[in-house]
Structure formats: structure tokens, C-alpha cells
Short mmCIF file of C-alpha atoms and ligand atoms in Angstrom, two decimals:
data_model
loop_
_atom_site.label_atom_id
_atom_site.label_comp_id
_atom_site.label_asym_id
_atom_site.label_seq_id
_atom_site.Cartn_x
_atom_site.Cartn_y
_atom_site.Cartn_z
CA MET A 549 5.39 -4.92 19.63
CA THR A 550 6.26 -1.97 17.40
CA ASP A 551 4.66 1.31 18.41
CA PRO A 552 1.98 2.11 15.80
CA LYS A 553 2.66 5.80 16.25
CA GLN A 554 6.42 5.51 15.76
CA LYS A 555 7.87 6.51 12.37
CA LEU A 556 10.06 3.70 11.00
CA THR A 557 13.62 4.22 9.81
CA PRO A 558 14.50 3.63 6.12
CA ALA A 559 16.34 0.46 7.17
CA GLU A 560 13.29 -0.85 9.05
CA ILE A 561 11.13 -0.15 6.01
CA ASP A 562 13.56 -1.81 3.61
CA ASP A 563 13.82 -4.81 5.98
CA ALA A 564 10.06 -5.32 5.70
CA GLN A 565 10.65 -6.92 2.29
CA LEU A 566 7.59 -5.45 0.60
CA GLY A 567 8.72 -6.20 -2.94
CA GLU A 568 8.58 -3.26 -5.32
CA TRP A 569 7.09 -0.77 -2.89
CA ARG A 570 9.39 2.23 -2.71
CA ARG A 571 9.91 5.04 -0.28
CA GLU A 572 9.01 8.45 -1.68
CA ASP A 573 9.56 11.23 0.81
CA GLU A 574 7.70 10.00 3.92
CA THR A 575 5.33 7.70 2.01
CA LEU A 576 5.30 4.22 0.49
CA VAL A 577 4.42 4.03 -3.22
CA ALA A 578 3.56 1.07 -5.44
CA HIS A 579 2.12 0.73 -8.93
CA PHE A 580 0.33 -2.47 -9.92
CA ASP A 581 -0.38 -3.57 -13.49
CA THR A 582 -3.94 -4.89 -13.42
CA GLY A 583 -4.26 -5.31 -17.19
CA ASP A 584 -7.85 -4.16 -17.33
CA PHE A 585 -10.29 -1.89 -15.53
CA THR A 586 -12.48 -4.69 -14.14
CA THR A 587 -9.53 -6.33 -12.41
CA GLY A 588 -8.46 -2.93 -11.13
CA LEU A 589 -11.88 -2.30 -9.66
CA GLU A 590 -11.86 -5.75 -8.03
CA PHE A 591 -8.40 -5.02 -6.61
CA VAL A 592 -9.52 -1.61 -5.31
CA ASN A 593 -12.48 -3.21 -3.57
CA LEU A 594 -10.28 -5.82 -1.89
CA ILE A 595 -7.91 -3.04 -0.81
CA GLY A 596 -10.86 -1.06 0.49
CA ASP A 597 -12.04 -3.98 2.61
CA ALA A 598 -8.55 -4.37 4.06
CA ALA A 599 -8.26 -0.65 4.75
CA GLU A 600 -11.56 -0.60 6.56
CA SER A 601 -10.70 -3.62 8.67
CA LEU A 602 -7.32 -2.12 9.58
CA ASN A 603 -8.75 1.40 9.88
CA HIS A 604 -5.77 2.50 7.82
CA HIS A 605 -6.41 3.93 4.39
CA PRO A 606 -4.36 4.40 1.22
CA VAL A 607 -4.48 7.12 -1.38
CA LEU A 608 -5.14 5.25 -4.60
CA THR A 609 -5.57 5.97 -8.30
CA LEU A 610 -7.50 3.57 -10.52
CA THR A 611 -6.87 3.79 -14.28
CA TYR A 612 -7.76 1.38 -17.08
CA ASP A 613 -4.72 -0.88 -16.52
CA ARG A 614 -3.11 0.32 -13.29
CA VAL A 615 -3.72 0.81 -9.60
CA LYS A 616 -1.33 3.28 -8.02
CA LEU A 617 -1.06 3.43 -4.24
CA ARG A 618 0.49 5.77 -1.71
CA LEU A 619 0.55 4.88 1.98
CA TRP A 620 1.49 6.90 5.01
CA SER A 621 0.22 7.39 8.55
CA HIS A 622 -1.55 10.73 8.36
CA ASP A 623 -1.56 11.23 12.12
CA VAL A 624 2.25 11.15 12.36
CA GLY A 625 3.10 12.32 8.83
CA GLY A 626 5.25 9.36 7.98
CA ILE A 627 5.58 5.61 7.55
CA THR A 628 4.68 3.45 10.55
CA ILE A 629 4.10 -0.25 11.14
CA ARG A 630 0.47 0.38 10.12
CA ASP A 631 1.60 1.19 6.57
CA ILE A 632 3.82 -1.91 6.45
CA GLU A 633 0.90 -4.09 7.55
CA LEU A 634 -1.45 -2.59 4.95
CA ALA A 635 1.19 -2.94 2.20
CA LYS A 636 1.60 -6.62 3.10
CA VAL A 637 -2.15 -7.22 2.84
CA ILE A 638 -2.26 -5.34 -0.46
CA ASN A 639 0.53 -7.59 -1.75
CA GLU A 640 -1.48 -10.66 -0.66
CA ARG A 641 -4.60 -9.40 -2.48
CA ALA A 642 -2.50 -8.75 -5.59
CA VAL A 643 -1.26 -12.36 -5.55
CA GLN A 644 -4.86 -13.52 -5.05
CA LEU A 645 -5.86 -11.69 -8.27
CA GLY A 646 -2.73 -12.53 -10.22
CA VAL A 647 -1.81 -8.84 -10.31
CA ASP A 648 1.89 -7.91 -10.43
CA PHE A 649 3.88 -4.76 -9.76
CA ALA A 650 4.00 -2.56 -12.84
CA ARG A 651 7.33 -2.67 -14.66
C1 LIG B 1272 -10.44 8.46 13.05
C2 LIG B 1272 -9.73 7.39 12.24
O1 LIG B 1272 -9.45 6.29 13.08
C3 LIG B 1272 -8.40 7.93 11.75
O2 LIG B 1272 -8.62 9.10 11.00
C4 LIG B 1272 -7.64 6.92 10.86
C5 LIG B 1272 -8.34 6.60 9.56
N1 LIG B 1272 -7.44 6.10 8.54
C6 LIG B 1272 -6.14 6.45 8.50
N2 LIG B 1272 -5.35 6.15 7.45
C7 LIG B 1272 -4.08 6.55 7.38
N3 LIG B 1272 -3.33 6.24 6.30
N4 LIG B 1272 -3.55 7.27 8.37
C8 LIG B 1272 -4.22 7.63 9.47
O3 LIG B 1272 -3.66 8.29 10.37
C9 LIG B 1272 -5.58 7.18 9.59
N5 LIG B 1272 -6.32 7.46 10.66
#
């Protein structure tokens, strides 16, 4: 079991196969094209539910056609398995809504 307080290496993060999430400094960033504000709001609410159940929260920006997300483990100042797990759930919710990564 991976230590939830252990920062992951770039290779470990890349091996997680998160799609178009990218490392930016010590955070994970992804932009999703929601197409419209209502879908974005629905997506944000699904993400919020996941964050609350995992007790691990993203920084997110909701605009009329995009949801932009930044994940990191605040307590260790970097990317841990907790961020990978949340990113995977976010990807699942995106599929559920038919939302894709922004090009
Ligand atoms: C007290 C509470 O469990 C902590 O503050 C949680 C809340 N959500 C969190 N979210 C993130 N991204 N990192 C944290 O370290 C974190 N800690």
C-alpha cells in the first residue's frame, strides 16, 4: 500500500496513466471542455462529492465552457497517491458526463 503522505516521483505519476493530466511544478493540472456552463456545474458538483468522500480537495475554476483543475496534497506540498486517486475519479465522472479533456 502506497504511503498517502509520500510524494510520488515523476515516473510514478506518469505510470498512473491519467490521460491528459500534466505535472506542473508539484501539482497535477487538467482542463476539461464541458461545452456549456450547466454541464460544468454538474461536473463540479460530482467532483465536489468525490472530494468530500475522499477528504481530498482540488482547486478548480469553472467558466462557461471549461473546468480547470489543480491537485496536490497540501499537507506535504506535492503529489501523492491521494491526488492520483482523486484524478482517477474525476476522469470517471468526466466519462459519465461525456466531458473530454480540452484540446
Ligand atoms: C483536516 C482535513 O482532513 C485536511 O485539511 C484535508 C482536507 N483536504 C485536503 N485536500 C488536499 N488537496 N490536500 C490536503 O492535504 C487536504 N487535507
